[in-house]
Coordinates of C-alpha atoms in Angstrom, one line a residue:
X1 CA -1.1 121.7 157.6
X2 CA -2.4 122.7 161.2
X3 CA -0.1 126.1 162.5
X4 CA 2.0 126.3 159.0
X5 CA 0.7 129.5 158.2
X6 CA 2.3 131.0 162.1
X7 CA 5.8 129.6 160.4
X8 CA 8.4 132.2 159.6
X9 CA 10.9 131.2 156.8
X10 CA 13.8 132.8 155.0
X11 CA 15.1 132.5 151.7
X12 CA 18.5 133.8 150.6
X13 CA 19.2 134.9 146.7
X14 CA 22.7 133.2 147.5
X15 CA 25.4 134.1 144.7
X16 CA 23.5 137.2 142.7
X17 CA 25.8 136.5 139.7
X18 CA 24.7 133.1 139.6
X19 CA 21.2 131.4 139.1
X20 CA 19.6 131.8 142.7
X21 CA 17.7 135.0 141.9
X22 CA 16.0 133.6 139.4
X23 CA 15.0 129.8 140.9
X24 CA 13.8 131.7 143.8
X25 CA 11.8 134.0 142.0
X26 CA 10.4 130.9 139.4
X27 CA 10.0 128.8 142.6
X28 CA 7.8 131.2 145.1
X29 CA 4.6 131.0 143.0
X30 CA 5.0 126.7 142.9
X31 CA 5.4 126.3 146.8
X32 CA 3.4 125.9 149.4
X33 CA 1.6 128.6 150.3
X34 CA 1.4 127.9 154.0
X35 CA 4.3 129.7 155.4
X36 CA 5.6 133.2 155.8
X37 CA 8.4 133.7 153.7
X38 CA 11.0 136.5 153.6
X39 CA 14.2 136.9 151.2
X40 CA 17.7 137.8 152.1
X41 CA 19.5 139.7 149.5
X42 CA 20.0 142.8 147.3
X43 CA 16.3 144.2 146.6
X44 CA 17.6 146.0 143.6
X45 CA 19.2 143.0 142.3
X46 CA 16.6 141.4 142.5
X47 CA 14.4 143.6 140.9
X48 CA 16.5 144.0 137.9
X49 CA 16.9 139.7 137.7
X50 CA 12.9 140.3 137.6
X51 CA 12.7 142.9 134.7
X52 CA 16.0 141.1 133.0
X53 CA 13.9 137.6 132.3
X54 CA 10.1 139.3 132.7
X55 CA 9.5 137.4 135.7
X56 CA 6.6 139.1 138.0
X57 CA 8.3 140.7 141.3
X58 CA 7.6 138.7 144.5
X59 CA 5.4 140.6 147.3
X60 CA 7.0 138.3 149.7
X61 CA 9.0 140.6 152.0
X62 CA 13.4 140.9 151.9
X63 CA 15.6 141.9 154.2
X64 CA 17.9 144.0 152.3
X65 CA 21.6 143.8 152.3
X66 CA 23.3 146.5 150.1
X67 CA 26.3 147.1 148.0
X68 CA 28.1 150.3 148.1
X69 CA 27.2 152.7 145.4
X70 CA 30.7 151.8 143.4
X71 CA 30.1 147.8 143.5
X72 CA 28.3 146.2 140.3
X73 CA 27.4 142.5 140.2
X74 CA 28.1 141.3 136.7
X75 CA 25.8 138.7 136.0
X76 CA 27.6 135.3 135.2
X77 CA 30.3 136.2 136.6
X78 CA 31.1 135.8 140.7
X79 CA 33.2 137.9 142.4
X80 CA 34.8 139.5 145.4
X81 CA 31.4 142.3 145.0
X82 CA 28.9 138.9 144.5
X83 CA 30.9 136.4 147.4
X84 CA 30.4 139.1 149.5
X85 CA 27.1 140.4 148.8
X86 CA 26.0 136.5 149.4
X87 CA 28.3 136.2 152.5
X88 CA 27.0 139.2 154.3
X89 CA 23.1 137.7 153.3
X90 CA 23.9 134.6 154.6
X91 CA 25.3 135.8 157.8
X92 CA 21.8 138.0 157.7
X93 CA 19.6 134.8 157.4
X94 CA 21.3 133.2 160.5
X95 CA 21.0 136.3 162.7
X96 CA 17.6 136.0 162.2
X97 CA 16.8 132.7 162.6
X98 CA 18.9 132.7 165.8
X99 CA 17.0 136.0 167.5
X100 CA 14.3 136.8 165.6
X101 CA 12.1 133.6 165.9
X102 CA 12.8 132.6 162.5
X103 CA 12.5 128.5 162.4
X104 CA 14.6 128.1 159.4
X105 CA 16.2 129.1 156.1
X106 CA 16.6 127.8 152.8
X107 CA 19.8 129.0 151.0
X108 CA 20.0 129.8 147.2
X109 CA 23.9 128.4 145.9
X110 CA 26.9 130.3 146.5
X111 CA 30.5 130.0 145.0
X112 CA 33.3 129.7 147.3
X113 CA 35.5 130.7 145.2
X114 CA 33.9 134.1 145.4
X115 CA 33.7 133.7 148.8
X116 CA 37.6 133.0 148.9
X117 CA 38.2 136.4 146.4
X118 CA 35.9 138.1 149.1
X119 CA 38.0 137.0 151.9
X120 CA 36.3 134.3 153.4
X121 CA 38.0 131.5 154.0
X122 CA 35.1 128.5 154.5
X123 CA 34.2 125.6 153.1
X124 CA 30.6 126.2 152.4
X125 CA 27.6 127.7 153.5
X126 CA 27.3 124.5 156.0
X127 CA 30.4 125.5 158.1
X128 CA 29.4 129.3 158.9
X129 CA 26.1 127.6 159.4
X130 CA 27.7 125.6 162.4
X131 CA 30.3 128.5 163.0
X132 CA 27.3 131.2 164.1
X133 CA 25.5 128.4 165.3
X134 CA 28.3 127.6 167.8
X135 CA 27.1 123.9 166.7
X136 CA 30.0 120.7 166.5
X137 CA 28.1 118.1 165.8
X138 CA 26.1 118.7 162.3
X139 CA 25.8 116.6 159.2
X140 CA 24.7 116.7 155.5
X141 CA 21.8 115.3 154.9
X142 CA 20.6 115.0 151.4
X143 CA 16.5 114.1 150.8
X144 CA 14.9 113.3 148.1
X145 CA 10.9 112.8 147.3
X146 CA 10.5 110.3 144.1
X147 CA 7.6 111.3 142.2
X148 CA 6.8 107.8 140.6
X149 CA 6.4 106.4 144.0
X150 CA 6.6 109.0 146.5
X151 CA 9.3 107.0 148.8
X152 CA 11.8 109.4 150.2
X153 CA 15.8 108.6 149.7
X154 CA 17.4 110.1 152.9
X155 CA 21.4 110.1 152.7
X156 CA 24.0 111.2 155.5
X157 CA 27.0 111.3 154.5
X158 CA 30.3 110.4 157.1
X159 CA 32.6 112.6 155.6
X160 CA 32.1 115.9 153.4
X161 CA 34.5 117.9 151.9
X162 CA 37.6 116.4 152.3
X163 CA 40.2 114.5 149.7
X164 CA 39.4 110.7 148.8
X165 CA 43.0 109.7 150.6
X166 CA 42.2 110.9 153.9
X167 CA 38.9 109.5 154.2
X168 CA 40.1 106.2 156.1
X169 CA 42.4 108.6 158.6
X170 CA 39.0 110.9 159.5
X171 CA 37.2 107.8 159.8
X172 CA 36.7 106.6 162.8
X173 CA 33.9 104.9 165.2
X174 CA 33.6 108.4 167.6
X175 CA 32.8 109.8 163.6
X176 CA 30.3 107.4 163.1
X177 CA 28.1 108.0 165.9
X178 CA 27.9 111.3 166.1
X179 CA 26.6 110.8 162.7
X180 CA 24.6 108.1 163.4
X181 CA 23.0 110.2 166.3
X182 CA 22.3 113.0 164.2
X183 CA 20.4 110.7 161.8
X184 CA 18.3 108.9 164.0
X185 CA 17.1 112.0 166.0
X186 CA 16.0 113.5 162.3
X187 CA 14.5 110.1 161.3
X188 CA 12.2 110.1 164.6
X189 CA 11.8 113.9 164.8
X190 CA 11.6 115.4 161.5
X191 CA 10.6 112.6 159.8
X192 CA 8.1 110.6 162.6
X193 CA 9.9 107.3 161.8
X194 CA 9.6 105.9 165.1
X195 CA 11.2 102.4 163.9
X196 CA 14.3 103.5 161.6
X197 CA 15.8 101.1 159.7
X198 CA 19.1 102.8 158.2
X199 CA 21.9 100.9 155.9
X200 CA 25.4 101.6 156.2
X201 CA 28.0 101.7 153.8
X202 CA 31.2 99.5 153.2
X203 CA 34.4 101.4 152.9
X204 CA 36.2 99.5 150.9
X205 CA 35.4 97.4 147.3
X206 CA 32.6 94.7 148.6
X207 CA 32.8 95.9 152.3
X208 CA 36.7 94.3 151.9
X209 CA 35.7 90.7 151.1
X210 CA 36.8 89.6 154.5
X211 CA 39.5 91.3 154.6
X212 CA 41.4 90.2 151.3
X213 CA 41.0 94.0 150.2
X214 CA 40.8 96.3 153.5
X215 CA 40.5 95.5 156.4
X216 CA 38.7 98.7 158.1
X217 CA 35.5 96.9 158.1
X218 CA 36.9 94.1 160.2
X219 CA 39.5 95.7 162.2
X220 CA 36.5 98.6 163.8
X221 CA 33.7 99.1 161.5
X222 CA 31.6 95.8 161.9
X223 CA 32.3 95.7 165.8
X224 CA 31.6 99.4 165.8
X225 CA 27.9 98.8 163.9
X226 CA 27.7 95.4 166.4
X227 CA 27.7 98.1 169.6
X228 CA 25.2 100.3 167.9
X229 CA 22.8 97.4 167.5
X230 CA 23.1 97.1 171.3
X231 CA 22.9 101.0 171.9
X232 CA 19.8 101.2 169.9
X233 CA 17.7 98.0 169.8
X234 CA 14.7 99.7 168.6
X235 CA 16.8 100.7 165.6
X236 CA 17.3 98.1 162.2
X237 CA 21.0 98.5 161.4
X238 CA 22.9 97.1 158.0
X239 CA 26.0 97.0 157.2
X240 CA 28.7 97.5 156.1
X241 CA 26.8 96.9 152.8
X242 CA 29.1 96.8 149.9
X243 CA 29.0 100.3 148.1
X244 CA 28.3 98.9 144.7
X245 CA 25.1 97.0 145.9
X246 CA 23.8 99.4 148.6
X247 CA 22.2 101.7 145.8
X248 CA 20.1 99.0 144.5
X249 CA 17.4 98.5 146.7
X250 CA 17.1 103.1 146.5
X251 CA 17.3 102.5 142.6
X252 CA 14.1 100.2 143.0
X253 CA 11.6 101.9 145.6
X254 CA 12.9 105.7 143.4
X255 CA 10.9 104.0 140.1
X256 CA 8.8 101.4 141.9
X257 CA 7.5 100.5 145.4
X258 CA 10.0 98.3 147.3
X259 CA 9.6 97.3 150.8
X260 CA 13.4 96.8 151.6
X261 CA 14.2 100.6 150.9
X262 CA 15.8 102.1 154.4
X263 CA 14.3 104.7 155.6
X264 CA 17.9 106.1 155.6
X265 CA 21.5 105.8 154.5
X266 CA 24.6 106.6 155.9
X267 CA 28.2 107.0 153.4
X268 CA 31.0 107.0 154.1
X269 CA 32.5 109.1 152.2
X270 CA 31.2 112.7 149.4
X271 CA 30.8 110.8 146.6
X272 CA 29.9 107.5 147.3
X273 CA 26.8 109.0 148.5
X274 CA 26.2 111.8 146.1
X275 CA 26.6 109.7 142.9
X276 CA 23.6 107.8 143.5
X277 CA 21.6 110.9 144.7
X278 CA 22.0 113.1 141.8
X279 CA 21.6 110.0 139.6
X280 CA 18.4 109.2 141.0
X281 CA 17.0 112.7 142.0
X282 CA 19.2 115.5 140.4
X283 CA 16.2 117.8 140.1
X284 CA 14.4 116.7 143.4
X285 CA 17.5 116.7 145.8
X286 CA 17.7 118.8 148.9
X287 CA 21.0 119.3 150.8
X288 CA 19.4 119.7 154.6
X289 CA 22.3 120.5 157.7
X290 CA 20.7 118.6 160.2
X291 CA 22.3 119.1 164.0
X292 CA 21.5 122.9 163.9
X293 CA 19.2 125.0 165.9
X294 CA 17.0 125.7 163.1
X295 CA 16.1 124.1 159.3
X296 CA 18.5 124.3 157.1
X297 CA 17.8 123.4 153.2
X298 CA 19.4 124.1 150.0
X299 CA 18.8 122.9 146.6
X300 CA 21.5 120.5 145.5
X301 CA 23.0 122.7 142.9
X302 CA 25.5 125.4 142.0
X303 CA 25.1 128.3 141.0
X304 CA 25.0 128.2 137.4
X305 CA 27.6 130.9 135.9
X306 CA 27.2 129.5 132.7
X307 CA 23.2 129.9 132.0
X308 CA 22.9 132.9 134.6
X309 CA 20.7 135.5 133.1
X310 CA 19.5 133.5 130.2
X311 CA 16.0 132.5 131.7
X312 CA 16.3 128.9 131.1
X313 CA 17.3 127.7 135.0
X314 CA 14.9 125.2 136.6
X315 CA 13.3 126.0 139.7
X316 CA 12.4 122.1 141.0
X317 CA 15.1 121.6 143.6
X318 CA 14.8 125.2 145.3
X319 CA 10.8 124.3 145.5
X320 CA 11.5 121.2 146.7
X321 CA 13.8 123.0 149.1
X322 CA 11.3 125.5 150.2
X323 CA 8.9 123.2 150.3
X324 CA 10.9 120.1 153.3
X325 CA 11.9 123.2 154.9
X326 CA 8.2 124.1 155.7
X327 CA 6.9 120.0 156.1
X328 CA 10.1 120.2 158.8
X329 CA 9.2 123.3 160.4
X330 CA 5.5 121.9 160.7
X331 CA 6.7 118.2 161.6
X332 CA 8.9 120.1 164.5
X333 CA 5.8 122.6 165.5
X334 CA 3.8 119.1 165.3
X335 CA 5.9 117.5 167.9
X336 CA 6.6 120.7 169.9
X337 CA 10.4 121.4 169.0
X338 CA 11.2 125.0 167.9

């Protein structure tokens, strides 16, 4: 692993009502034990998550971030005290990474609508992210690891967090390479894939069947991917691929070695990408922001409400989070990025 062991990381608890105590404190011990890690959170919280479910204490260092003496996070339940409490640790986390040499952090789930009681009007962790990053151009990336075959499903999606109907209007070719940009810097950078080949998705029901049922793909999207080709010759591009069939060559190098796997994949849209990711790799996925200054990761779950506190959450996608964001950090150290 070369310098991993001069890598600083950090690790927020995320929602303290929810299940992010506990993954984090299950996942530590499972990691890689190459990098210097520090949490971000309420210490006493998390001491009391550790004597609730008899899980040993971490001797990993945390920043602490307190609650006033009258505030009480009731477990299972998120809040104005618990959006806040993971607000303020997030805000934390990026503080550090962008002064205090920090390469990255790996964030435990938070609920926006306890954000929203708190007072905090975004989207997700990604956009404040961006916001204190004073970053425009940033993506969601989603990676996976199979562990039958050890291939690596890479998906970026187009759009995010926005309804189904205006997809087509935020759509556009300026869209699509910024986000094209951002994926093939990771591929080459964080990745080494010198050569990428990278699918892209159809918009419509088989990529519009020549138009007979949309017409985006012929009106911008296929001239759009034809100027790309041209941009980046070094670069395989295909598309549009019809949605329904673009998922079948993933499905096939996830359980067995394929050679026409991409080595990434770019939808259109939230859930024509994220189907197929938590079908495949629900407990391996890792949501990475990719266009920032530092790592971002995040296991590619919620926080939990419903089991928080009963000791039965799995810690797999926070380690396999914890785990990218150091093989990144190293990758980037590798290659002499910060």
């Amino acid at each position: 692993m070369g310098n991993a062991r001069q890598i600083k990381l950090l690790v927020t608890l995320g929602d303290m009502a929810g299940i992010g105590p506990e993954v984090v404190l299950r996942a530590l011990p499972l990691v890689q034990q190459t990098a210097q890690l520090t949490l971000v959170g309420n210490e006493q919280q998390l001491m009391a998550c550790s004597k609730r479910l008899g899980l040993p204490l971490t001797d990993h260092p945390i920043i602490d971030v307190p609650l006033a003496a009258d505030q009480t996070i009731r477990i299972g339940q998120g809040d104005a005290v618990s959006g806040d409490l993971s607000f303020r640790s997030l805000q934390t986390a990026i503080g550090y990474c962008l002064k205090n040499g920090y390469s990255g952090v790996i964030t435990a789930p938070i609920a926006k609508s306890a954000w929203l009681a708190a007072g905090h009007h975004y989207p997700g962790q990604t956009e404040l992210l961006a916001e204190m990053a004073e970053v425009t151009r940033f993506g969601m990336l989603f990676v996976a690891r199979s562990p039958m075959t050890d291939w690596t499903m890479r998906t970026l999606l187009a759009t995010t967090h926005i309804p189904l109907r205006q997809v087509p209007e935020v759509l556009t070719p300026e869209v699509l390479t910024l986000k094209l940009e951002l994926l093939l810097k990771c591929l080459e950078r964080d990745f080494g894939v010198e050569n990428p080949k990278v699918a892209i998705a159809g918009l419509n029901p088989h990529s519009g069947e020549q138009g007979q049922i949309g017409r985006e793909e012929i009106d911008w999207l296929i001239p759009w991917l034809n100027s790309q080709r041209q941009r980046f010759p070094h670069v395989t591009l295909e598309g549009p691929v019809p949605p329904d069939t673009l998922w079948v060559s993933p499905a096939k190098a996830w359980h067995h070695l394929e050679q026409q796997a991409h080595h990434g994949y770019l939808a259109l849209y939230h859930d024509q990408g994220l189907i197929p990711v938590k079908m495949l790799a629900f407990d391996q996925a890792v949501n990475t922001t990719i266009g920032l200054p530092f790592i971002r990761t995040s296991p590619d779950h919620g926080t939990a409400f419903d089991i928080a506190g009963q000791g039965i959450a799995r810690p797999d996608s926070m380690v396999a989070a914890i785990d990218l964001a150091i093989e990144l950090a190293v990758q980037r150290q590798v290659n002499g990025h910060n």
